[in-house]
């Protein structure tokens, strides 16, 4: 799960990472009251999960409270397809001597961690690492040894920190690792870390937390509750994974890879899926039924079901389909492909209910195309 | 990979629903399951297989050197550590939704001890007609000379079954799993099967997210002379949305299907456009 600046900074603050003065406005009701309590000029930053907020005009400077109010209203009402402005940060303008980048990142395929630092803060680190990798310092370390003071010191020294800022820098890097370890973060990033006349402060940040650690990380539980859409919550409770897409064909499949492969075949033929839905392994009749119910809510023009039964049984899936079609008289046309465990039983159940079944995926996809053009 | 027809297998979590169900399927396949492990249920039997409380005791009694784990995510760290500490050579973790930080610790322990892991969140391994250590369908294919290495479950069943249906045999089916941190990486599996004398062709099944395919491609370019055929899922996946698997997410232009396909093509691998093209492409080499 990705955390935005305001969520990350709350955590940075709790762990004692120095920040610029700021306040968070959580809804338009709070604008008038909260903007009064800040001194200007100040920077107004939308909290939205898009890459370059500045380019999109979602970060601006307000010279006084009046301007701050207007900007906050504008930002909250801004429509960015697929994203929302979750909150707004008002922050003092830091006196910037130099901007740096620093993060702790999980190297999943290397099964280790990196402390990454650079003298070029504020920029897109992925871009810099491609164009000028020499501008980035990466130091790897293992989980069991962790980030040591010596490693942190080496990184801070390479950034040119000295005197007071050397110790400050070391402390910040060690705190990033403390946060990563304690909250099981895949990424804890400060960008930029700013050198001001009064010392180092974190001006922007982001984090990625592990959804699978929710059972022992209350913060992940709380954020899931807050961040997941109504559809995603429904899917999570029912036990399948769901992503809403923008097309017109509802998809129910099993297995993430197989579902993705199916979406690829569709889009190659110019057909747009309305969703990604992996019903998961060993799905019960109830789970498949709930998945269909959710897909019907998207009002697709057709629904394509593709099941390769392993732990999942084709007859269970067939029963759920028959039940759903009985209960939803306005259901869109369904195209079904079943193969694998209990395939014969599943197919004969569907045929008994006068529902066509395909055993070959490509045939099923062609049928969807036919249904759409009717 | 590090298992054979003669492997003696312990099932950790044998008394759970999935553990019991798949124990039966593995036994039916011919896998030599010698013991089960569930703390507190020692002394019981599952299909005549003795259940033990403790891994060391189970090894002493049966001489097992291989384990498969079916316990829920929150207990999987403990189960895997018990297996590694007792010196089990190959531990296969079927469990899904394991926290990444648990897996990091497990992999470090395995490396320290020189032991092997596969998974988590994986279908396991199959050497057709010899041993099934996992949950994949039993009837996908017979023994042959094509190694299938996959990040995904059902998609690899689909492809492996299509391979089997076209009369081609498989030397090993290796499901490395869809999580970001894995006990066996795609590259490690490729290294093993590029050196395996019974394997003539390698099939890779990848998907968006992570940089495993890219790293594997670098290795293939330098070291692998056997034909490699790859299919990558997620060509149409949107950025920033996790597609089911914990590892399957595109961020920026990192982890895209296009990037992986390009890297593999550069390394000399052939790319299948759809999963169902793989068998015909293998036949070109047969």
XYZ file of C-alpha atoms in Angstrom:
660
model
C 0.000 0.000 0.000
C 1.276 3.441 -0.987
C 1.185 6.248 1.550
C 0.940 9.850 0.464
C 3.023 12.729 1.799
C 0.645 13.613 4.651
C 0.423 10.014 5.839
C 4.168 9.484 5.590
C 4.959 12.747 7.404
C 2.735 11.799 10.300
C 4.897 8.697 10.707
C 8.141 10.661 10.193
C 7.036 13.033 12.959
C 6.304 10.192 15.364
C 9.781 8.790 14.799
C 11.423 12.162 15.342
C 12.483 13.033 11.807
C 12.696 16.867 11.621
C 9.986 18.360 9.390
C 9.081 21.807 8.092
C 6.121 23.334 9.990
C 2.908 22.169 8.398
C -0.770 21.494 8.951
C -3.066 18.995 7.226
C -6.535 19.918 6.009
C -8.642 16.783 5.704
C -11.815 18.202 4.116
C -13.233 21.423 2.707
C -15.087 22.075 5.989
C -11.765 22.668 7.711
C -10.375 25.203 5.213
C -11.521 28.483 6.817
C -10.636 27.538 10.362
C -7.271 25.922 9.708
C -5.859 28.388 7.173
C -6.278 31.158 9.806
C -3.787 29.493 12.083
C -0.909 29.541 9.630
C 1.500 32.299 8.642
C 2.129 33.217 5.012
C 3.587 32.976 2.394
C 3.170 29.218 2.536
C 3.111 26.335 0.128
C -0.195 24.552 -0.545
C 0.184 20.898 -1.521
C -2.594 18.560 -2.701
C -2.409 15.048 -1.320
C -3.076 12.907 -4.372
C -1.452 9.733 -5.668
C -0.188 11.149 -8.975
C 3.482 11.487 -9.920
C 4.220 15.141 -10.596
C 1.880 17.283 -8.562
C 3.733 20.467 -9.447
C 3.359 19.913 -13.183
C -0.350 19.223 -12.728
C -0.705 22.558 -10.904
C -1.584 20.825 -7.659
C 1.187 22.472 -5.622
C 1.148 26.284 -5.420
C 2.287 29.117 -3.178
C -0.210 31.264 -1.268
C 0.880 34.784 -0.253
C -1.868 35.180 2.335
C -4.789 33.388 3.946
C -7.231 34.513 1.256
C -5.149 32.900 -1.457
C -4.706 29.797 0.681
C -8.479 29.413 1.026
C -9.005 29.787 -2.717
C -6.266 27.293 -3.538
C -7.581 24.748 -1.037
C -11.086 25.009 -2.503
C -9.724 24.690 -6.013
C -7.620 21.645 -5.133
C -10.418 19.800 -3.340
C -12.719 20.286 -6.333
C -10.068 19.276 -8.873
C -11.079 16.309 -11.047
C -8.239 13.960 -11.978
C -9.632 10.763 -13.551
C -9.034 7.809 -11.245
C -7.610 9.881 -8.378
C -8.879 12.072 -5.549
C -7.323 14.858 -3.524
C -7.447 13.140 -0.141
C -6.182 16.093 1.895
C -4.146 19.288 1.617
C -0.914 20.224 3.376
C -0.067 23.843 4.135
C 3.617 24.156 4.848
C 6.095 26.917 5.640
C 8.439 27.840 2.801
C 11.762 26.311 3.744
C 14.941 28.327 3.129
C 16.704 25.924 0.831
C 20.515 25.786 0.741
C 20.620 22.369 -0.908
C 18.202 19.527 -1.665
C 19.030 15.837 -1.154
C 17.337 12.502 -1.726
C 17.341 9.617 0.752
C 15.410 6.374 1.113
C 15.447 2.853 2.448
C 14.171 0.476 -0.235
C 13.541 -3.244 -0.265
C 15.361 -4.995 -3.101
C 12.881 -7.842 -3.419
C 14.626 -9.935 -6.051
C 17.990 -9.351 -4.311
C 16.312 -10.211 -0.992
C 18.084 -7.355 0.792
C 17.712 -3.615 1.419
C 19.308 -0.474 0.049
C 20.074 2.891 1.595
C 19.844 5.218 -1.394
C 21.078 8.822 -1.213
C 21.790 11.579 -3.715
C 22.848 15.204 -3.808
C 20.111 15.777 -6.366
C 16.976 15.893 -4.246
C 13.507 16.854 -5.346
C 13.853 15.122 -8.689
C 12.479 11.864 -9.991
C 14.994 9.382 -8.649
C 14.110 6.740 -11.248
C 14.882 9.162 -14.044
C 18.221 10.209 -12.547
C 19.196 6.576 -11.941
C 18.679 5.864 -15.631
C 20.344 8.964 -17.042
C 23.139 9.563 -14.565
C 23.504 6.588 -12.249
C 26.735 8.081 -10.884
C 24.666 10.779 -9.142
C 23.109 8.141 -6.891
C 24.786 6.348 -3.996
C 23.312 2.921 -3.183
C 24.519 0.871 -0.220
C 23.052 -2.607 0.308
C 22.558 -4.330 3.655
C 20.862 -7.452 4.975
C 17.818 -7.628 7.219
C 19.642 -9.349 10.073
C 22.523 -6.874 10.198
C 20.344 -3.887 9.379
C 21.546 -0.359 8.631
C 24.548 0.272 10.873
C 25.760 3.629 12.128
C 28.941 3.154 10.087
C 26.994 2.623 6.861
C 24.805 5.643 7.607
C 27.942 7.688 8.324
C 29.540 6.624 5.041
C 26.451 7.751 3.117
C 26.213 11.080 4.990
C 29.903 11.742 4.402
C 29.591 11.034 0.704
C 26.805 13.626 0.550
C 29.293 16.131 1.949
C 27.621 16.514 5.357
C 29.952 17.746 8.097
C 29.802 19.166 11.599
C 26.288 19.221 13.072
C 24.623 18.136 9.865
C 26.745 14.985 9.708
C 25.210 13.642 12.921
C 21.760 14.920 11.890
C 22.059 13.111 8.557
C 23.198 9.874 10.210
C 20.276 10.075 12.658
C 17.774 10.587 9.852
C 19.097 7.622 7.842
C 19.000 5.397 10.932
C 15.451 6.550 11.639
C 14.391 5.618 8.103
C 15.578 2.074 8.776
C 13.882 2.084 12.200
C 10.609 3.015 10.472
C 11.084 0.427 7.708
C 11.832 -2.353 10.181
C 9.123 -1.490 12.680
C 6.314 -0.905 10.177
C 7.533 -3.467 7.606
C 7.862 -0.875 4.854
C 9.075 -1.738 1.360
C 10.000 1.908 0.873
C 10.573 4.880 3.175
C 11.602 7.907 1.151
C 12.401 11.552 1.902
C 12.550 13.592 -1.289
C 13.687 16.241 -0.884
C 15.617 16.265 2.346
C 16.459 19.948 2.624
C 19.468 21.678 4.152
C 18.268 24.954 5.694
C 20.233 27.469 7.757
C 18.780 25.784 10.855
C 19.542 22.185 9.811
C 18.148 19.288 7.801
C 14.390 18.851 7.368
C 12.172 16.464 5.412
C 10.010 18.433 2.978
C 8.292 15.618 1.073
C 8.083 11.884 1.600
C 6.398 8.685 0.684
C 6.160 5.133 1.944
C 5.024 1.709 0.782
C 3.682 -0.653 3.454
C 3.029 -4.397 3.235
C -0.670 -5.270 2.922
C 0.086 -8.820 3.992
C 1.393 -7.582 7.347
C -1.999 -6.017 8.208
C -2.718 -8.719 10.803
C 0.079 -7.386 13.035
C 0.394 -3.787 11.812
C -2.617 -1.747 13.006
C -1.547 1.195 10.844
C -1.933 -0.952 7.698
C -5.376 -2.093 8.843
C -6.486 1.499 9.447
C -5.165 2.721 6.110
C -6.818 -0.161 4.235
C -10.104 0.773 5.874
C -9.614 4.374 4.742
C -8.128 3.865 1.270
C -9.928 0.909 -0.296
C -12.926 1.680 -2.483
C -16.342 0.177 -1.759
C -15.742 -2.430 -4.475
C -12.270 -3.297 -3.201
C -13.547 -3.750 0.361
C -16.331 -6.010 -0.862
C -13.782 -8.084 -2.763
C -11.419 -8.247 0.208
C -14.124 -9.516 2.580
C -15.268 -12.078 0.030
C -11.696 -13.245 -0.544
C -10.954 -12.380 -4.164
C -8.863 -9.653 -5.743
C -10.473 -7.006 -7.830
C -9.339 -3.974 -9.816
C -11.818 -1.727 -11.592
C -10.897 -0.924 -15.185
C -12.669 1.286 -17.680
C -13.972 -1.112 -20.367
C -17.262 -2.850 -21.006
C -16.555 -6.567 -20.553
C -16.902 -8.002 -17.058
C -14.223 -10.567 -16.221
C -14.277 -13.451 -13.763
C -11.255 -15.737 -13.807
C -9.086 -17.671 -11.390
C -5.414 -17.015 -10.791
C -3.722 -13.640 -11.210
C -1.530 -14.678 -14.138
C -4.341 -16.383 -16.030
C -6.622 -13.384 -15.486
C -3.940 -11.009 -16.777
C -3.281 -13.235 -19.798
C -7.014 -13.149 -20.576
C -7.079 -9.339 -20.353
C -4.097 -9.237 -22.725
C -5.864 -11.426 -25.285
C -8.976 -9.230 -25.075
C -7.164 -5.948 -25.465
C -5.190 -7.319 -28.400
C -8.526 -7.896 -30.126
C -9.586 -4.357 -29.274
C -11.935 -5.445 -26.488
C -11.838 -3.474 -23.229
C -12.274 -5.260 -19.887
C -14.362 -3.583 -17.169
C -12.369 -5.165 -14.378
C -9.689 -7.578 -13.198
C -11.179 -10.224 -10.925
C -9.201 -13.202 -9.681
C -11.679 -15.271 -7.712
C -8.805 -17.033 -5.918
C -8.025 -20.666 -5.219
C -10.638 -23.148 -4.015
C -13.509 -20.674 -4.473
C -16.827 -21.661 -2.876
C -20.192 -21.242 -4.592
C -20.857 -18.196 -2.378
C -17.583 -16.548 -3.353
C -18.194 -17.011 -7.090
C -21.770 -15.746 -6.659
C -20.541 -12.619 -4.838
C -17.959 -12.042 -7.559
C -20.666 -12.189 -10.239
C -22.874 -9.861 -8.199
C -20.008 -7.362 -7.998
C -19.323 -7.624 -11.744
C -23.028 -7.105 -12.571
C -22.904 -3.857 -10.545
C -20.384 -2.509 -13.053
C -23.112 -2.912 -15.706
C -20.876 -4.505 -18.327
C -22.180 -5.273 -21.833
C -21.060 -8.890 -21.483
C -19.366 -11.082 -18.879
C -16.571 -13.519 -19.680
C -15.896 -16.310 -17.188
C -12.625 -18.218 -17.573
C -11.888 -20.937 -15.030
C -9.047 -23.436 -15.005
C -10.015 -25.701 -12.137
C -7.176 -26.838 -9.920
C -8.287 -26.481 -6.304
C -11.317 -24.678 -7.718
C -14.013 -27.045 -8.965
C -15.840 -26.392 -12.227
C -19.167 -27.749 -10.913
C -19.065 -25.296 -7.985
C -18.516 -22.439 -10.425
C -21.356 -23.705 -12.652
C -23.766 -23.820 -9.697
C -22.922 -20.229 -8.782
C -23.471 -19.056 -12.371
C -26.843 -20.794 -12.611
C -27.942 -19.290 -9.281
C -26.792 -15.787 -10.253
C -28.614 -15.933 -13.591
C -31.780 -17.023 -11.793
C -31.543 -14.154 -9.276
C -30.520 -11.383 -11.660
C -33.001 -11.266 -14.524
C -31.246 -8.206 -15.978
C -27.811 -9.890 -16.042
C -25.725 -9.157 -19.140
C -24.979 -11.958 -21.664
C -22.492 -14.457 -20.227
C -19.761 -16.314 -22.089
C -18.281 -19.165 -20.109
C -15.171 -21.272 -20.468
C -14.557 -24.054 -17.961
C -11.786 -26.607 -17.849
C -9.938 -28.636 -15.227
C -11.198 -30.270 -12.025
C -14.788 -31.581 -12.373
C -15.054 -30.094 -15.866
C -17.618 -32.691 -17.081
C -19.930 -32.117 -14.124
C -19.700 -28.334 -14.527
C -20.397 -28.404 -18.251
C -23.358 -30.731 -17.931
C -24.888 -28.549 -15.180
C -24.626 -25.475 -17.417
C -25.929 -27.299 -20.498
C -28.852 -28.522 -18.388
C -29.653 -24.876 -17.657
C -29.331 -23.962 -21.359
C -26.108 -22.008 -20.897
C -23.403 -22.330 -23.558
C -19.931 -23.406 -22.438
C -16.612 -23.272 -24.251
C -13.575 -25.397 -23.541
C -11.209 -23.282 -25.595
C -10.404 -19.734 -24.475
C -9.950 -18.290 -27.930
C -13.407 -19.567 -28.966
C -14.882 -17.944 -25.863
C -13.197 -14.620 -26.590
C -14.479 -14.708 -30.185
C -17.974 -15.320 -28.844
C -17.666 -12.225 -26.617
C -16.765 -10.171 -29.662
C -19.827 -11.527 -31.448
C -22.103 -10.727 -28.499
C -20.819 -7.148 -28.368
C -21.381 -6.515 -32.047
C -24.994 -7.720 -31.851
C 15.128 -29.018 -8.420
C 16.789 -30.589 -5.357
C 14.093 -33.292 -5.197
C 13.722 -36.731 -6.783
C 11.487 -39.775 -6.883
C 13.296 -40.940 -3.743
C 12.693 -37.780 -1.700
C 11.170 -38.402 1.731
C 8.641 -35.668 2.393
C 7.200 -34.143 5.578
C 3.921 -32.171 5.338
C 3.877 -29.233 7.789
C 0.258 -28.475 8.633
C -0.935 -31.938 7.548
C -4.037 -31.845 9.780
C -5.378 -28.598 8.242
C -7.980 -28.714 5.465
C -5.566 -27.901 2.603
C -2.765 -29.969 4.123
C -4.926 -33.082 4.390
C -6.496 -32.657 0.946
C -3.216 -32.176 -0.896
C -1.433 -34.874 1.081
C -3.874 -37.348 -0.420
C -3.339 -36.023 -3.958
C 0.441 -36.162 -3.549
C 0.286 -39.699 -2.144
C -1.935 -40.735 -5.067
C 0.687 -39.326 -7.427
C 3.327 -41.498 -5.828
C 5.115 -38.950 -3.651
C 6.786 -40.612 -0.689
C 5.208 -38.725 2.225
C 6.727 -40.148 5.377
C 5.450 -37.814 8.086
C 3.157 -34.974 8.978
C 3.801 -32.175 11.435
C 1.257 -30.322 13.551
C 2.281 -29.113 17.005
C -0.059 -30.631 19.601
C -1.307 -33.391 17.307
C 1.666 -35.744 17.530
C 0.666 -39.418 17.673
C -2.284 -39.040 15.285
C -2.300 -40.400 11.740
C -3.486 -38.922 8.414
C -4.042 -41.592 5.716
C -1.773 -43.814 7.778
C 0.992 -41.179 7.811
C 2.315 -40.559 11.345
C 1.923 -37.016 12.708
C 4.684 -35.519 14.882
C 4.838 -32.472 17.154
C 8.415 -31.625 16.401
C 10.484 -31.494 13.215
C 13.660 -32.976 14.705
C 11.738 -35.959 16.048
C 10.028 -36.467 12.685
C 13.394 -36.457 10.890
C 14.915 -38.894 13.389
C 12.041 -41.315 12.944
C 11.703 -41.105 9.151
C 14.912 -39.765 7.634
C 13.011 -37.067 5.727
C 15.005 -34.361 3.894
C 12.182 -32.498 2.123
C 9.236 -30.501 3.506
C 6.108 -28.806 2.227
C 4.339 -26.096 4.271
C 0.556 -25.553 4.316
C 0.199 -23.526 7.554
C -1.589 -20.120 7.594
C 0.475 -16.985 6.834
C 0.944 -15.869 10.425
C 2.506 -19.223 11.402
C 4.568 -19.755 8.261
C 7.674 -17.932 9.563
C 7.826 -20.298 12.537
C 7.185 -23.374 10.399
C 9.854 -22.488 7.833
C 12.417 -21.652 10.535
C 11.732 -24.981 12.232
C 12.306 -26.771 8.939
C 15.548 -24.890 8.209
C 16.885 -25.224 11.745
C 16.340 -28.983 11.549
C 18.389 -29.063 8.345
C 15.663 -29.988 5.811
C 17.318 -29.702 2.385
C 14.320 -28.425 0.379
C 11.418 -26.545 1.979
C 8.443 -25.733 -0.266
C 6.179 -22.960 1.083
C 2.657 -23.114 -0.389
C 1.233 -20.535 2.075
C -0.028 -17.288 0.528
C -0.180 -13.726 1.914
C 3.035 -14.047 3.910
C 4.529 -10.752 5.092
C 7.617 -9.913 3.042
C 9.765 -9.258 6.127
C 9.137 -12.838 7.277
C 10.266 -14.169 3.926
C 13.438 -12.050 3.995
C 14.404 -13.645 7.317
C 13.634 -17.133 6.017
C 15.758 -16.638 2.895
C 18.676 -15.316 4.979
C 18.489 -18.381 7.224
C 18.403 -20.772 4.246
C 21.448 -19.092 2.670
C 23.342 -19.181 5.953
C 22.692 -22.929 6.230
C 23.138 -23.757 2.550
C 19.571 -25.129 2.253
C 16.954 -24.687 -0.486
C 13.548 -23.017 -0.479
C 10.765 -22.516 -2.995
C 7.761 -20.191 -2.638
C 5.893 -18.755 -0.838
C 2.509 -18.445 -2.541
C 3.547 -21.027 -5.105
C 2.127 -24.207 -6.672
C 5.333 -26.142 -5.847
C 7.275 -28.525 -8.068
C 6.394 -31.498 -10.233
C 8.705 -33.997 -11.874
C 6.101 -35.711 -14.059
C 5.468 -39.409 -13.353
C 8.016 -39.229 -10.490
C 7.199 -36.781 -7.700
C 4.649 -34.078 -7.009
C 5.601 -31.632 -4.255
C 2.773 -29.129 -4.481
C -0.818 -28.366 -5.387
C -0.735 -28.288 -9.204
C -3.136 -30.511 -11.197
C -1.724 -34.050 -11.379
C -2.681 -34.761 -14.989
C -1.044 -31.857 -16.867
C 1.735 -33.736 -18.629
C 4.102 -36.704 -18.725
C 7.866 -36.831 -18.316
C 9.999 -35.346 -21.084
C 12.645 -32.736 -21.832
C 10.984 -29.316 -21.398
C 11.419 -27.452 -18.090
C 8.576 -25.054 -17.208
C 9.460 -22.266 -14.745
C 6.617 -19.993 -13.682
C 5.772 -17.047 -11.428
C 2.060 -17.746 -11.757
C -0.168 -20.674 -10.809
C -3.242 -21.269 -12.972
C -1.647 -19.646 -16.016
C 1.196 -22.142 -15.807
C -1.331 -25.001 -15.441
C -2.999 -23.799 -18.606
C 0.288 -23.658 -20.517
C 1.695 -26.903 -19.095
C -1.516 -28.730 -19.884
C -1.439 -27.366 -23.438
C 2.161 -28.606 -23.709
C 1.122 -32.031 -22.383
C -1.930 -32.220 -24.663
C 0.268 -31.623 -27.700
C 2.278 -34.727 -26.810
C 5.353 -32.955 -25.433
C 6.873 -34.139 -22.148
C 8.109 -32.044 -19.249
C 11.361 -32.619 -17.303
C 10.224 -30.424 -14.421
C 7.483 -27.963 -13.617
C 8.719 -25.317 -11.149
C 6.216 -22.830 -9.703
C 8.355 -20.180 -7.995
C 5.340 -18.170 -6.820
C 3.924 -14.678 -7.243
C 5.313 -12.908 -4.178
C 8.014 -10.230 -4.368
C 10.537 -12.111 -2.201
C 11.046 -15.732 -3.212
C 12.976 -18.695 -1.889
C 13.994 -19.608 -5.436
C 14.246 -16.808 -7.989
C 13.498 -17.263 -11.662
C 17.196 -16.887 -12.389
C 18.159 -19.593 -9.868
C 15.687 -21.999 -11.474
C 17.029 -21.169 -14.943
C 20.608 -21.767 -13.778
C 19.575 -25.214 -12.484
C 17.724 -26.303 -15.632
C 20.240 -24.857 -18.072
C 22.710 -27.266 -16.455
C 20.271 -30.190 -16.146
C 21.255 -32.771 -18.815
C 17.669 -34.069 -19.198
C 16.286 -30.627 -20.055
C 16.550 -29.526 -23.700
C 14.182 -26.543 -23.753
C 13.214 -24.009 -21.052
C 9.786 -22.359 -20.900
C 9.494 -19.223 -18.732
C 6.145 -17.876 -17.596
C 6.474 -14.391 -16.178
C 4.249 -11.491 -15.312
C 4.426 -7.767 -14.538
C 6.192 -6.480 -11.422
C 9.670 -6.923 -9.977
C 12.846 -7.272 -12.064
C 13.238 -11.068 -12.070
C 12.679 -11.544 -15.791
C 15.156 -8.771 -16.555
C 17.811 -10.295 -14.273
C 17.092 -13.749 -15.702
C 17.459 -12.346 -19.222
C 20.934 -11.028 -18.375
C 21.932 -14.496 -17.205
C 20.437 -16.209 -20.271
C 22.304 -13.862 -22.580
C 25.670 -14.791 -21.104
C 25.239 -18.404 -20.030
C 22.311 -20.276 -21.580
C 22.580 -21.970 -24.952
C 19.376 -24.045 -24.679
C 16.303 -22.611 -26.417
C 14.209 -20.407 -24.090
C 10.539 -19.692 -24.830
C 8.810 -17.086 -22.668
C 5.301 -15.815 -22.105
C 4.774 -12.641 -20.052
C 1.315 -11.787 -18.673
C 0.103 -8.258 -18.010
C 0.783 -6.478 -21.317
C -2.445 -4.520 -20.862
C -2.187 -3.962 -17.085
C -2.536 -0.369 -15.831
C 0.187 1.319 -13.779
C -0.043 1.406 -9.987
C -2.711 -1.301 -9.624
C -1.764 -4.534 -7.943
C -3.049 -7.377 -10.123
C -3.746 -10.098 -7.573
C -0.229 -11.230 -6.780
C 1.639 -9.210 -4.190
C 4.459 -8.759 -6.693
C 2.342 -7.937 -9.723
C 2.377 -4.166 -9.876
C 3.830 -1.740 -12.388
C 5.448 1.385 -10.983
C 6.608 3.970 -13.472
C 8.161 2.082 -16.358
C 9.578 -0.467 -13.913
C 8.216 -3.994 -14.064
C 6.243 -3.597 -17.304
C 5.543 -6.552 -19.594
C 7.075 -4.631 -22.511
C 10.341 -4.106 -20.614
C 10.556 -7.794 -19.710
C 9.770 -8.922 -23.248
C 12.434 -6.615 -24.656
C 15.061 -7.847 -22.190
C 14.260 -11.501 -22.928
C 14.267 -10.940 -26.695
C 17.666 -9.269 -26.428
C 18.892 -12.364 -24.587
C 17.749 -14.539 -27.487
C 14.551 -15.911 -25.945
C 11.482 -16.417 -28.130
C 8.336 -14.678 -26.951
C 4.927 -16.335 -27.158
C 2.172 -13.878 -28.010
C -0.512 -15.859 -26.164
C -0.215 -18.723 -23.659
C -1.655 -21.097 -26.249
C 1.177 -20.439 -28.726
C 3.779 -22.070 -26.473
C 3.330 -25.739 -27.601
C 3.695 -24.897 -31.329
C 6.849 -22.935 -30.566
C 8.343 -25.881 -28.646
C 7.576 -28.131 -31.606
C 9.797 -25.997 -33.819
C 12.743 -27.342 -31.812
C 11.569 -30.947 -31.539
